[in-house]
Amino acid sequence: MDLNKLTIAQARERLDKQEITSRQITEACLAQISARDNEIKACLTICTDDALAEADAADLRIKAGETGPLLGIPYLCKDAIMTKGVRTTAASKILEKYIAPYDATVIEKLKQAGAVLLGKTNLDEFAHGASTENSAYGATRNPYDLSRVPGGSSGGSAAAVAADMCLFSLGSDTGGSIRQPASFCGVVGFKPSYGRVSRFGLLSMTSSTDVIGPLTKTAYDAALVLKVIAGHDAKDATTANEAVEHYDQAIEASSGAKSQIFLQGLTIGLPKEYFLPGLDNNISERLKKIIENLKAAGVKIKEVSLPFTKYGIPVYYIITPSEISSNLARFDGVGWGLAKNEADSLKDFYKGNRGAGFGPEVKRRIMLGTYALSSGFYDSYYKKAQAVRTLIIQDFEKSFQEVDLLLTPSSPHPAFKIGEQANNPLAMYLEDVFVTGASLAGLPAVSVPAGTVPVDNLQMPVGAQLIGPRLKESLVLQVASFIESGLNDKTKE
Amino acid sequence: MTISKQDIEHVAELAHLELSEEEKDKFGNQLGSVLDYINLLQEVDTTGVEPTAQVSGLVDVWRSDEVQDWDHQEVLTALNQGELEGGYIKVKKVL
């Protein structure tokens, strides 16, 4: 088997037995990037020399008898996360030449754990989008069908894992940006609870929902990555002070022979607002299959209602642009970033740099947010959205009094064609319909592969989403792992 | 609805954003249709509902007010990526 196709768990076992080296896995990943990325375009920057040096350093640590979940494991990182000494562009022209002066906390933790950074992945500019078409450096393509999008905004990270360019990748999820591309590319995408993983060094988008999380080949691998990157950070005051769990051991404790007792004690809710007639029939069938498997294993299934679901998108598209208009005010060409020199006054200098450096969707969101926050509109837009956000959160709280977890589709349809929605921003915003709720409520959620559905003459992947109560990441991953074990019909180009 | 060109120009000015004439027309229509959709929120009764600003579950996170060292190389990379003159960041005239 090609070493780039290994899961983290498989690689760990063979690395620890010293049957293979980190250098060999790293070389296999770099070779796969060379072979496939000219057509998929998942990567913006490749760090060949640094990656090989990090792999050699990891191999020395392994030889010295050290082990650890990610020691010697190569990964790719969304280019919205700061990586010291490496270009960090946010897929924007305004940061084309920007070199990150420090590492994000997650990168620092991965470095200490001995993970090997292969490079940076493509995204919608500043993570604004659901297709990765909004990148200033060109769209990423779905490895299952190159004429389709990989989803977004962490589309490069999802496509790279699906195409075996790395063993895992990091993404960020503000309103579905890990889960939706994971579903389009047939990989596992995990969004931790808000505050479970430090945001220090993540380019701020919507500070009240931004979370960093892993994209992996299995739920167990997501547990291994989460265990390393989670935890309190003095540099991010919103991080939770609760201890980091051994998410991998939790999965082991509820797998195989031990799964029966675990599953029999579980009640999973199906929110009726997520299973409306607009849902693709084939996706509905895939979900039914998963529900049957869960029932057969003894899980109690219950219909629940989250009546404020339909307000999720309008709330999200007030709160997000508002926070964006504030967070992106710092990009003005002074000190760093794109700077044009024609302007005479400071204000014209700012305006010119921002006008030339930002792409259309970023400008649209800054405009929308500035409008919503401007004098006379604050109460009817921003404050109203924050109040409805409270009602959305209460929906989830009430449902978790009745059930342990919620199961929903990750997206109402499989990956769409590149260009299909490019001229309709509202249609693109509606892409997030099933994934914004958990973001607004700060809950842990995962998209796990639910098999494939026929589209034209191809089979395209779709995902099932599990949403859990705050900080119950173990429970979400345990059930994700069970769902995954019942589905083995992955078909890939 | 369509946002008037005048309003678009006002908002762009507030946001320090230079827009082309074409962008102004386009955004007037696109933002209008997004706002139409967002107006769905007005039908929700939020009387007495507390607005949510953050979901960390935390209140007042304190730290001691102590000076900490910052790696000199990091400072240099952080601040030396724009135009400099005599070791200072150069900006356009303010007045």
Coordinates of C-alpha atoms in Angstrom, one line a residue:
Chain A
M1 CA 0.0 0.0 0.0
D2 CA 1.2 3.5 -0.8
L3 CA 2.3 5.1 2.4
N4 CA 0.4 8.4 1.7
K5 CA -2.8 6.4 1.8
L6 CA -2.3 5.2 5.4
T7 CA -4.5 6.5 8.2
I8 CA -2.7 8.1 11.1
A9 CA -3.5 5.0 13.3
Q10 CA -2.0 2.7 10.6
A11 CA 1.1 4.8 10.2
R12 CA 1.5 5.1 13.9
E13 CA 1.7 1.4 14.4
R14 CA 4.2 0.9 11.5
L15 CA 6.3 3.9 12.6
D16 CA 6.5 2.6 16.2
K17 CA 7.5 -0.9 15.0
Q18 CA 10.1 1.0 12.8
E19 CA 8.9 -0.8 9.7
I20 CA 8.7 2.5 7.9
T21 CA 10.1 6.0 8.5
S22 CA 8.5 9.4 8.7
R23 CA 10.7 10.4 5.8
Q24 CA 9.2 7.6 3.6
I25 CA 5.6 8.7 4.4
T26 CA 6.6 12.4 3.9
E27 CA 8.2 11.6 0.5
A28 CA 5.1 9.6 -0.5
C29 CA 2.9 12.6 0.3
L30 CA 5.1 15.0 -1.5
A31 CA 5.2 12.7 -4.6
Q32 CA 1.4 12.5 -4.5
I33 CA 1.1 16.3 -4.3
S34 CA 3.5 16.6 -7.4
A35 CA 1.4 14.0 -9.2
R36 CA -2.1 15.2 -8.5
D37 CA -2.0 18.9 -7.4
N38 CA -1.5 20.4 -10.8
E39 CA -5.2 19.4 -11.6
I40 CA -6.7 19.5 -8.1
K41 CA -5.0 22.7 -6.9
A42 CA -5.4 22.0 -3.2
C43 CA -2.1 23.5 -2.1
L44 CA -0.9 27.1 -2.2
T45 CA 2.6 26.6 -0.7
I46 CA 4.7 23.4 -0.4
C47 CA 7.5 23.3 2.2
T48 CA 9.5 20.4 0.7
D49 CA 12.9 21.0 2.4
D50 CA 11.4 21.9 5.8
A51 CA 9.1 18.9 5.7
L52 CA 11.9 16.5 5.0
A53 CA 14.0 18.0 7.8
E54 CA 11.1 17.7 10.2
A55 CA 10.5 14.1 9.1
D56 CA 14.2 13.3 9.8
A57 CA 14.0 14.9 13.2
A58 CA 10.8 12.9 14.0
D59 CA 12.6 9.7 12.8
L60 CA 15.4 10.4 15.3
R61 CA 12.9 10.8 18.1
I62 CA 11.2 7.5 17.2
K63 CA 14.6 5.8 17.1
A64 CA 15.3 7.1 20.5
G65 CA 12.2 5.3 21.7
E66 CA 9.8 8.2 21.8
T67 CA 6.2 7.8 20.6
G68 CA 3.1 10.1 20.5
P69 CA 0.0 10.2 18.4
L70 CA 1.3 12.4 15.6
L71 CA 5.1 11.9 15.9
G72 CA 6.3 11.8 12.3
I73 CA 2.9 12.2 10.7
P74 CA 2.7 14.6 7.7
Y75 CA -0.1 17.1 7.4
L76 CA -1.3 20.1 5.4
C77 CA -2.7 23.3 7.0
K78 CA -5.3 25.7 5.8
D79 CA -3.6 28.9 4.7
A80 CA -5.6 31.0 7.2
I81 CA -3.4 29.7 10.1
M82 CA -0.1 31.3 10.9
T83 CA 3.0 29.2 10.3
K84 CA 6.2 30.9 11.3
G85 CA 8.6 31.7 8.4
V86 CA 6.1 30.4 5.9
R87 CA 3.9 32.5 3.6
T88 CA 0.4 32.8 5.0
T89 CA -2.0 34.3 2.4
A90 CA -5.6 33.6 3.5
A91 CA -5.9 33.0 -0.3
S92 CA -6.0 36.8 -0.7
K93 CA -3.9 39.2 -2.9
I94 CA -3.7 41.5 0.1
L95 CA -1.4 39.0 1.9
E96 CA 0.3 37.5 -1.2
K97 CA 3.8 38.1 0.2
Y98 CA 3.0 37.9 3.9
I99 CA 5.4 35.8 6.0
A100 CA 3.9 34.7 9.3
P101 CA 6.1 36.0 12.1
Y102 CA 5.0 33.4 14.6
D103 CA 3.2 30.0 14.9
A104 CA -0.5 29.7 15.7
T105 CA -0.9 27.8 19.0
V106 CA -2.1 24.7 17.1
I107 CA 1.0 24.7 14.9
E108 CA 3.2 25.1 17.9
K109 CA 1.5 22.1 19.5
L110 CA 1.8 20.0 16.4
K111 CA 5.5 20.9 16.1
Q112 CA 6.1 19.8 19.7
A113 CA 4.2 16.6 18.9
G114 CA 6.5 16.0 16.0
A115 CA 3.9 16.3 13.2
V116 CA 5.4 17.2 9.8
L117 CA 4.1 20.3 8.0
L118 CA 3.9 19.7 4.2
G119 CA 2.5 23.0 3.2
K120 CA -0.6 25.3 3.1
T121 CA -3.9 24.6 1.5
N122 CA -6.3 26.7 -0.6
L123 CA -9.5 28.3 0.8
D124 CA -12.1 30.8 -0.1
E125 CA -10.4 34.2 0.5
F126 CA -10.3 34.8 4.2
A127 CA -12.5 31.8 4.6
H128 CA -15.5 33.6 3.0
G129 CA -17.3 31.0 1.0
A130 CA -18.6 27.5 0.6
S131 CA -16.8 26.3 -2.6
T132 CA -13.2 27.5 -2.5
E133 CA -14.0 29.4 -5.8
N134 CA -13.4 32.7 -3.9
S135 CA -9.7 32.0 -3.7
A136 CA -7.6 34.8 -5.3
Y137 CA -5.3 32.0 -6.6
G138 CA -8.0 29.9 -8.4
A139 CA -10.5 27.3 -7.4
T140 CA -9.6 23.9 -5.9
R141 CA -11.2 20.9 -7.7
N142 CA -13.0 18.0 -6.2
P143 CA -10.9 14.8 -6.5
Y144 CA -14.0 12.7 -7.2
D145 CA -14.9 14.9 -10.2
L146 CA -12.6 17.7 -11.3
S147 CA -15.5 19.7 -12.8
R148 CA -17.0 20.1 -9.3
V149 CA -16.2 22.1 -6.2
P150 CA -14.6 20.5 -3.1
G151 CA -16.9 22.7 -0.9
G152 CA -15.5 25.4 1.4
S153 CA -14.1 27.3 2.8
S154 CA -11.6 24.6 3.9
G155 CA -11.8 23.1 0.4
G156 CA -8.1 22.6 -0.2
S157 CA -7.8 20.8 3.2
A158 CA -10.7 18.5 2.3
A159 CA -9.5 17.7 -1.3
A160 CA -6.0 17.1 -0.1
V161 CA -7.1 14.4 2.4
A162 CA -9.5 12.9 -0.1
A163 CA -6.6 12.7 -2.7
D164 CA -4.2 11.2 -0.1
M165 CA -1.8 14.1 -0.3
C166 CA -1.4 14.1 3.5
L167 CA -2.5 11.9 6.4
F168 CA -4.6 14.7 7.8
S169 CA -5.2 18.4 7.4
L170 CA -6.3 21.4 9.5
G171 CA -9.2 23.5 8.6
S172 CA -11.2 26.2 10.3
D173 CA -15.0 26.2 10.7
T174 CA -17.0 29.4 11.2
G175 CA -20.3 28.3 9.8
G176 CA -19.6 24.9 8.3
S177 CA -16.3 25.4 6.6
I178 CA -14.8 22.1 7.8
R179 CA -18.0 20.0 7.7
Q180 CA -19.4 21.0 4.3
P181 CA -16.2 20.3 2.3
A182 CA -15.6 17.1 4.3
S183 CA -19.1 15.9 3.1
F184 CA -18.4 17.0 -0.5
C185 CA -15.0 15.2 -0.5
G186 CA -15.9 12.0 1.4
V187 CA -13.7 12.6 4.4
V188 CA -14.2 13.2 8.2
G189 CA -14.4 16.8 9.2
F190 CA -14.6 17.7 12.9
K191 CA -15.6 21.0 14.3
P192 CA -14.8 21.1 18.1
S193 CA -16.8 23.1 20.6
Y194 CA -16.1 26.9 20.5
G195 CA -13.2 27.5 22.8
R196 CA -12.0 23.8 22.9
V197 CA -9.1 24.6 20.5
S198 CA -7.1 27.9 20.6
R199 CA -7.8 30.4 17.9
F200 CA -4.5 32.2 18.5
G201 CA -2.8 32.6 15.1
L202 CA -6.0 31.9 13.1
L203 CA -6.7 34.9 10.9
S204 CA -9.9 36.2 12.6
M205 CA -13.1 36.0 10.6
T206 CA -16.1 35.7 12.9
S207 CA -14.5 35.8 16.4
S208 CA -17.7 34.5 18.1
T209 CA -17.9 31.3 16.0
D210 CA -14.3 30.6 14.6
V211 CA -12.9 27.2 15.5
I212 CA -9.9 25.2 14.2
G213 CA -10.4 21.5 13.6
P214 CA -9.1 18.4 11.8
L215 CA -10.0 16.8 8.4
T216 CA -9.1 13.1 8.4
K217 CA -9.7 9.7 6.8
T218 CA -11.4 8.3 10.0
A219 CA -13.1 9.5 13.1
Y220 CA -10.4 7.8 15.2
D221 CA -7.8 9.9 13.4
A222 CA -9.8 13.0 14.2
A223 CA -9.6 12.0 17.9
L224 CA -5.8 11.7 17.7
V225 CA -5.4 15.1 16.2
L226 CA -7.9 16.8 18.5
K227 CA -6.1 15.4 21.5
V228 CA -3.0 17.2 20.4
I229 CA -4.4 20.5 19.4
A230 CA -7.1 21.0 22.1
G231 CA -6.7 22.8 25.4
H232 CA -6.6 26.0 27.3
D233 CA -4.4 28.8 25.9
A234 CA -3.5 31.9 27.8
K235 CA -3.2 33.6 24.4
D236 CA -6.9 33.0 23.6
A237 CA -9.1 34.1 26.4
T238 CA -12.1 32.2 25.0
T239 CA -10.5 28.8 25.4
A240 CA -12.2 26.4 27.9
N241 CA -10.3 25.6 31.1
E242 CA -11.6 22.0 31.1
A243 CA -9.1 19.1 30.8
V244 CA -8.5 17.6 27.3
E245 CA -9.9 14.1 27.1
H246 CA -8.4 11.0 25.5
Y247 CA -10.8 11.0 22.6
D248 CA -9.1 8.1 21.0
Q249 CA -9.4 5.9 24.1
A250 CA -13.1 6.9 24.4
I251 CA -13.6 5.5 20.8
E252 CA -11.7 2.3 21.8
A253 CA -13.8 1.9 24.9
S254 CA -17.0 1.9 22.8
S255 CA -15.9 -0.1 19.8
G256 CA -16.1 -3.8 18.8
A257 CA -17.4 -6.0 21.6
K258 CA -18.0 -3.0 23.9
S259 CA -20.1 -1.1 21.4
Q260 CA -23.4 -2.9 22.3
I261 CA -23.7 -1.5 25.9
F262 CA -22.6 1.9 24.7
L263 CA -25.1 2.1 21.9
Q264 CA -28.0 0.6 23.8
G265 CA -27.8 3.5 26.3
L266 CA -28.0 6.1 23.6
T267 CA -30.8 8.2 22.2
I268 CA -30.2 10.1 18.9
G269 CA -32.5 12.9 17.8
L270 CA -33.5 13.6 14.2
P271 CA -34.5 17.3 13.9
K272 CA -37.4 17.4 11.5
E273 CA -36.4 20.8 10.2
Y274 CA -33.3 19.1 8.6
F275 CA -35.3 16.5 6.7
L276 CA -37.6 18.7 4.7
P277 CA -38.7 17.9 1.1
G278 CA -35.9 19.9 -0.5
L279 CA -33.4 17.3 0.6
D280 CA -31.8 15.2 -2.2
N281 CA -33.6 11.8 -2.3
N282 CA -30.4 9.8 -2.5
I283 CA -29.0 11.6 0.5
S284 CA -32.2 10.9 2.4
E285 CA -31.7 7.2 1.5
R286 CA -28.1 7.2 2.8
L287 CA -29.3 8.8 6.0
K288 CA -32.0 6.2 6.4
K289 CA -29.4 3.4 6.0
I290 CA -27.4 4.9 8.8
I291 CA -30.5 5.3 11.0
E292 CA -31.4 1.6 10.4
N293 CA -27.8 0.5 11.4
L294 CA -28.1 2.6 14.6
K295 CA -31.5 1.1 15.4
A296 CA -30.3 -2.4 14.7
A297 CA -27.4 -1.8 17.2
G298 CA -29.9 -0.7 19.9
V299 CA -29.8 3.1 19.6
K300 CA -33.1 4.8 20.4
I301 CA -34.1 7.2 17.6
K302 CA -36.4 10.1 18.3
E303 CA -37.8 12.9 16.2
V304 CA -37.1 16.3 17.7
S305 CA -37.9 19.8 16.6
L306 CA -35.6 22.8 16.4
P307 CA -38.2 25.4 15.3
F308 CA -35.7 28.3 14.8
T309 CA -33.6 26.4 12.3
K310 CA -34.8 28.5 9.3
Y311 CA -33.4 31.6 10.9
G312 CA -29.9 30.2 11.2
I313 CA -28.7 31.6 7.8
P314 CA -30.2 35.1 8.2
V315 CA -28.6 35.3 11.7
Y316 CA -25.3 34.0 10.5
Y317 CA -25.2 36.5 7.5
I318 CA -25.7 39.4 9.9
I319 CA -23.3 38.3 12.6
T320 CA -20.6 37.1 10.3
P321 CA -20.3 40.1 8.0
S322 CA -20.5 42.4 11.0
E323 CA -17.6 40.7 12.8
I324 CA -15.7 40.5 9.5
S325 CA -16.1 44.2 8.8
S326 CA -14.4 44.8 12.2
N327 CA -11.8 42.1 12.0
L328 CA -10.7 43.0 8.4
A329 CA -10.2 46.6 9.3
R330 CA -6.6 45.8 10.2
F331 CA -5.7 45.1 6.5
D332 CA -4.8 48.6 5.3
G333 CA -1.3 48.2 3.8
V334 CA 0.6 49.8 6.7
G335 CA 3.4 47.7 8.2
W336 CA 2.5 44.6 6.0
G337 CA 0.4 43.5 3.2
L338 CA -0.3 44.9 -0.3
A339 CA 0.6 48.6 -0.5
K340 CA 0.1 50.7 -3.6
N341 CA 1.9 54.0 -3.6
E342 CA 0.0 56.4 -5.8
A343 CA -2.2 57.8 -3.0
D344 CA -1.4 61.1 -1.5
S345 CA -3.3 61.0 1.8
L346 CA -3.4 58.2 4.4
K347 CA -7.1 57.6 3.9
D348 CA -6.8 57.2 0.1
F349 CA -3.9 54.9 0.8
Y350 CA -6.0 52.7 2.9
K351 CA -8.9 52.7 0.5
G352 CA -6.7 52.0 -2.5
N353 CA -4.9 49.1 -0.9
R354 CA -8.2 47.5 0.4
G355 CA -9.9 48.1 -2.9
A356 CA -7.0 46.4 -4.9
G357 CA -6.2 43.7 -2.3
F358 CA -9.6 42.2 -1.4
G359 CA -11.7 40.1 -3.8
P360 CA -15.4 40.5 -4.5
E361 CA -16.8 38.3 -1.8
V362 CA -14.6 39.8 0.9
K363 CA -15.7 43.3 -0.2
R364 CA -19.4 42.2 -0.3
R365 CA -19.1 41.0 3.3
I366 CA -17.3 44.1 4.6
M367 CA -20.0 46.2 2.9
L368 CA -22.8 44.1 4.4
G369 CA -21.3 44.2 7.8
T370 CA -20.6 47.9 7.8
Y371 CA -24.1 48.5 6.6
A372 CA -25.6 46.3 9.3
L373 CA -23.6 48.0 12.0
S374 CA -24.0 51.6 10.7
S375 CA -26.0 54.2 12.5
G376 CA -29.8 53.6 12.4
F377 CA -29.5 49.9 11.5
Y378 CA -27.7 48.4 14.5
D379 CA -30.9 47.5 16.5
S380 CA -32.8 46.1 13.6
Y381 CA -30.0 43.9 12.2
Y382 CA -27.1 43.1 14.6
K383 CA -29.0 43.2 17.9
K384 CA -32.0 41.4 16.4
A385 CA -29.7 38.7 15.0
Q386 CA -28.0 38.3 18.4
A387 CA -31.4 37.8 20.0
V388 CA -32.5 35.2 17.5
R389 CA -29.2 33.5 18.0
T390 CA -30.2 33.1 21.7
L391 CA -33.4 31.3 20.5
I392 CA -31.4 29.0 18.2
I393 CA -29.1 28.1 21.1
Q394 CA -32.2 27.4 23.3
D395 CA -33.5 25.1 20.6
F396 CA -30.4 22.9 20.9
E397 CA -30.5 23.1 24.8
K398 CA -34.1 21.8 24.8
S399 CA -33.4 19.0 22.4
F400 CA -30.4 17.8 24.5
Q401 CA -32.8 17.3 27.4
E402 CA -34.5 14.6 25.3
V403 CA -31.6 13.1 23.3
D404 CA -27.8 12.7 23.6
L405 CA -26.9 13.7 20.0
L406 CA -28.5 15.0 16.9
L407 CA -28.1 13.4 13.4
T408 CA -28.6 15.4 10.2
P409 CA -27.4 15.5 6.6
S410 CA -24.3 17.7 6.3
S411 CA -25.5 19.3 3.1
P412 CA -28.8 19.2 1.2
H413 CA -26.9 18.0 -2.0
P414 CA -23.6 16.6 -3.2
A415 CA -20.8 18.8 -4.7
F416 CA -22.0 21.2 -7.4
K417 CA -20.3 22.2 -10.6
I418 CA -17.6 24.9 -10.6
G419 CA -19.2 28.2 -11.6
E420 CA -22.7 27.0 -11.1
Q421 CA -23.5 29.4 -8.2
A422 CA -20.7 31.9 -8.8
N423 CA -23.1 34.8 -9.7
N424 CA -25.6 34.3 -6.9
P425 CA -24.2 35.1 -3.5
L426 CA -27.5 34.3 -1.7
A427 CA -27.6 30.8 -3.2
M428 CA -24.0 30.3 -1.9
Y429 CA -25.0 31.5 1.5
L430 CA -27.8 28.9 1.6
E431 CA -25.2 26.2 1.2
D432 CA -24.6 26.4 4.9
V433 CA -28.2 25.7 5.9
F434 CA -27.5 22.5 7.9
V435 CA -24.1 23.6 9.4
T436 CA -24.6 27.1 10.7
G437 CA -26.7 26.1 13.7
A438 CA -23.9 24.2 15.5
S439 CA -21.6 27.1 14.8
L440 CA -23.9 29.8 16.2
A441 CA -24.4 27.6 19.3
G442 CA -20.7 26.7 19.6
L443 CA -21.4 23.0 19.7
P444 CA -19.1 20.1 18.6
A445 CA -20.1 18.6 15.3
V446 CA -18.7 16.2 12.7
S447 CA -19.4 15.4 9.1
V448 CA -18.7 11.7 8.6
P449 CA -18.9 10.0 5.2
A450 CA -22.3 8.5 4.5
G451 CA -21.4 6.7 1.3
T452 CA -21.9 8.0 -2.3
V453 CA -24.9 8.9 -4.4
P454 CA -25.2 8.9 -8.2
V455 CA -24.7 12.3 -9.9
D456 CA -24.7 12.3 -13.7
N457 CA -22.6 9.3 -14.5
L458 CA -20.5 9.4 -11.3
Q459 CA -20.8 8.5 -7.7
M460 CA -20.3 11.5 -5.4
P461 CA -19.7 11.4 -1.7
V462 CA -22.2 12.8 0.9
G463 CA -21.9 13.3 4.6
A464 CA -23.9 12.8 7.8
Q465 CA -23.6 15.3 10.6
L466 CA -23.6 14.6 14.3
I467 CA -24.1 17.5 16.7
G468 CA -23.5 17.1 20.4
P469 CA -23.8 19.1 23.6
R470 CA -21.0 21.5 24.4
L471 CA -17.6 19.8 25.2
K472 CA -19.0 16.4 24.5
E473 CA -16.5 15.8 21.7
S474 CA -15.9 12.2 22.8
L475 CA -19.5 11.2 22.4
V476 CA -19.7 12.8 18.9
L477 CA -16.5 11.0 17.8
Q478 CA -17.6 7.6 19.3
V479 CA -20.9 7.6 17.3
A480 CA -19.1 8.9 14.2
S481 CA -16.7 6.0 14.5
F482 CA -19.6 3.5 14.7
I483 CA -21.4 5.1 11.7
E484 CA -18.2 4.8 9.7
S485 CA -17.7 1.1 10.6
G486 CA -21.0 0.4 8.9
L487 CA -20.2 2.0 5.6
N488 CA -17.5 0.7 3.3
D489 CA -18.6 1.7 -0.2
K490 CA -16.1 4.4 -0.8
T491 CA -15.6 4.8 -4.6
K492 CA -13.0 7.2 -5.8
E493 CA -11.7 8.3 -9.1
Chain B
M1 CA -34.8 46.0 -2.6
T2 CA -31.8 47.8 -4.1
I3 CA -29.4 49.8 -2.0
S4 CA -29.0 53.2 -3.6
K5 CA -25.7 54.2 -5.1
Q6 CA -25.5 57.0 -2.6
D7 CA -25.8 54.6 0.4
I8 CA -23.3 52.2 -1.2
E9 CA -20.8 55.0 -1.5
H10 CA -21.4 56.1 2.1
V11 CA -20.9 52.6 3.4
A12 CA -17.8 52.1 1.3
E13 CA -16.4 55.3 2.7
L14 CA -17.1 54.1 6.3
A15 CA -15.3 50.8 5.4
H16 CA -12.3 52.5 3.8
L17 CA -13.0 50.5 0.6
E18 CA -12.4 51.8 -2.9
L19 CA -15.0 50.4 -5.3
S20 CA -15.2 50.7 -9.0
E21 CA -18.4 52.0 -10.6
E22 CA -19.2 48.5 -11.7
E23 CA -18.8 47.2 -8.2
K24 CA -21.1 49.9 -6.8
D25 CA -23.9 48.8 -9.2
K26 CA -23.4 45.1 -8.6
F27 CA -23.3 45.4 -4.8
G28 CA -26.4 47.6 -4.7
N29 CA -28.4 44.8 -6.2
Q30 CA -26.7 41.9 -4.4
L31 CA -26.7 43.4 -1.0
G32 CA -30.3 44.3 -1.5
S33 CA -31.4 40.8 -2.2
V34 CA -29.4 39.4 0.8
L35 CA -31.0 42.0 3.0
D36 CA -34.4 41.1 1.7
Y37 CA -33.7 37.5 2.8
I38 CA -32.3 38.6 6.2
N39 CA -35.4 40.6 6.9
L40 CA -37.0 37.2 7.6
L41 CA -35.7 37.9 11.1
Q42 CA -38.2 40.7 11.7
E43 CA -41.0 38.1 12.0
V44 CA -39.5 36.6 15.1
D45 CA -40.8 37.9 18.4
T46 CA -37.7 38.6 20.5
T47 CA -39.3 40.6 23.3
G48 CA -37.5 39.9 26.5
V49 CA -34.8 37.7 24.8
E50 CA -31.3 38.5 25.8
P51 CA -28.9 38.9 22.8
T52 CA -26.0 36.4 22.6
A53 CA -22.6 38.0 22.0
Q54 CA -20.4 34.9 22.7
V55 CA -20.8 31.2 23.6
S56 CA -17.6 30.4 25.5
G57 CA -19.5 30.0 28.7
L58 CA -16.8 32.2 30.3
V59 CA -17.2 35.4 32.2
D60 CA -14.4 38.0 32.9
V61 CA -11.2 36.2 32.1
W62 CA -8.4 37.9 34.0
R63 CA -4.7 37.8 33.8
S64 CA -2.0 39.6 35.7
D65 CA -0.7 42.8 34.1
E66 CA 2.9 41.7 33.6
V67 CA 5.4 42.6 30.8
Q68 CA 6.5 39.5 28.9
D69 CA 9.4 39.3 26.5
W70 CA 8.7 39.1 22.8
D71 CA 11.2 37.3 20.6
H72 CA 13.2 40.0 18.8
Q73 CA 13.3 38.1 15.5
E74 CA 9.5 37.8 15.7
V75 CA 9.1 41.5 16.3
L76 CA 11.3 42.2 13.2
T77 CA 9.4 39.9 10.9
A78 CA 6.1 41.2 12.3
L79 CA 6.8 44.8 11.7
N80 CA 9.3 45.0 8.8
Q81 CA 7.1 43.8 6.0
G82 CA 5.9 47.2 4.9
E83 CA 7.7 50.4 3.9
L84 CA 10.3 51.6 6.4
E85 CA 12.4 54.7 6.8
G86 CA 15.2 54.9 9.3
G87 CA 13.8 51.9 11.2
Y88 CA 10.3 53.5 11.4
I89 CA 7.1 52.4 9.7
K90 CA 6.4 54.9 7.0
V91 CA 2.8 56.2 6.5
K92 CA 1.2 58.8 4.2
K93 CA 0.5 62.2 5.5
V94 CA -2.5 62.4 7.9
L95 CA -3.2 66.1 7.5

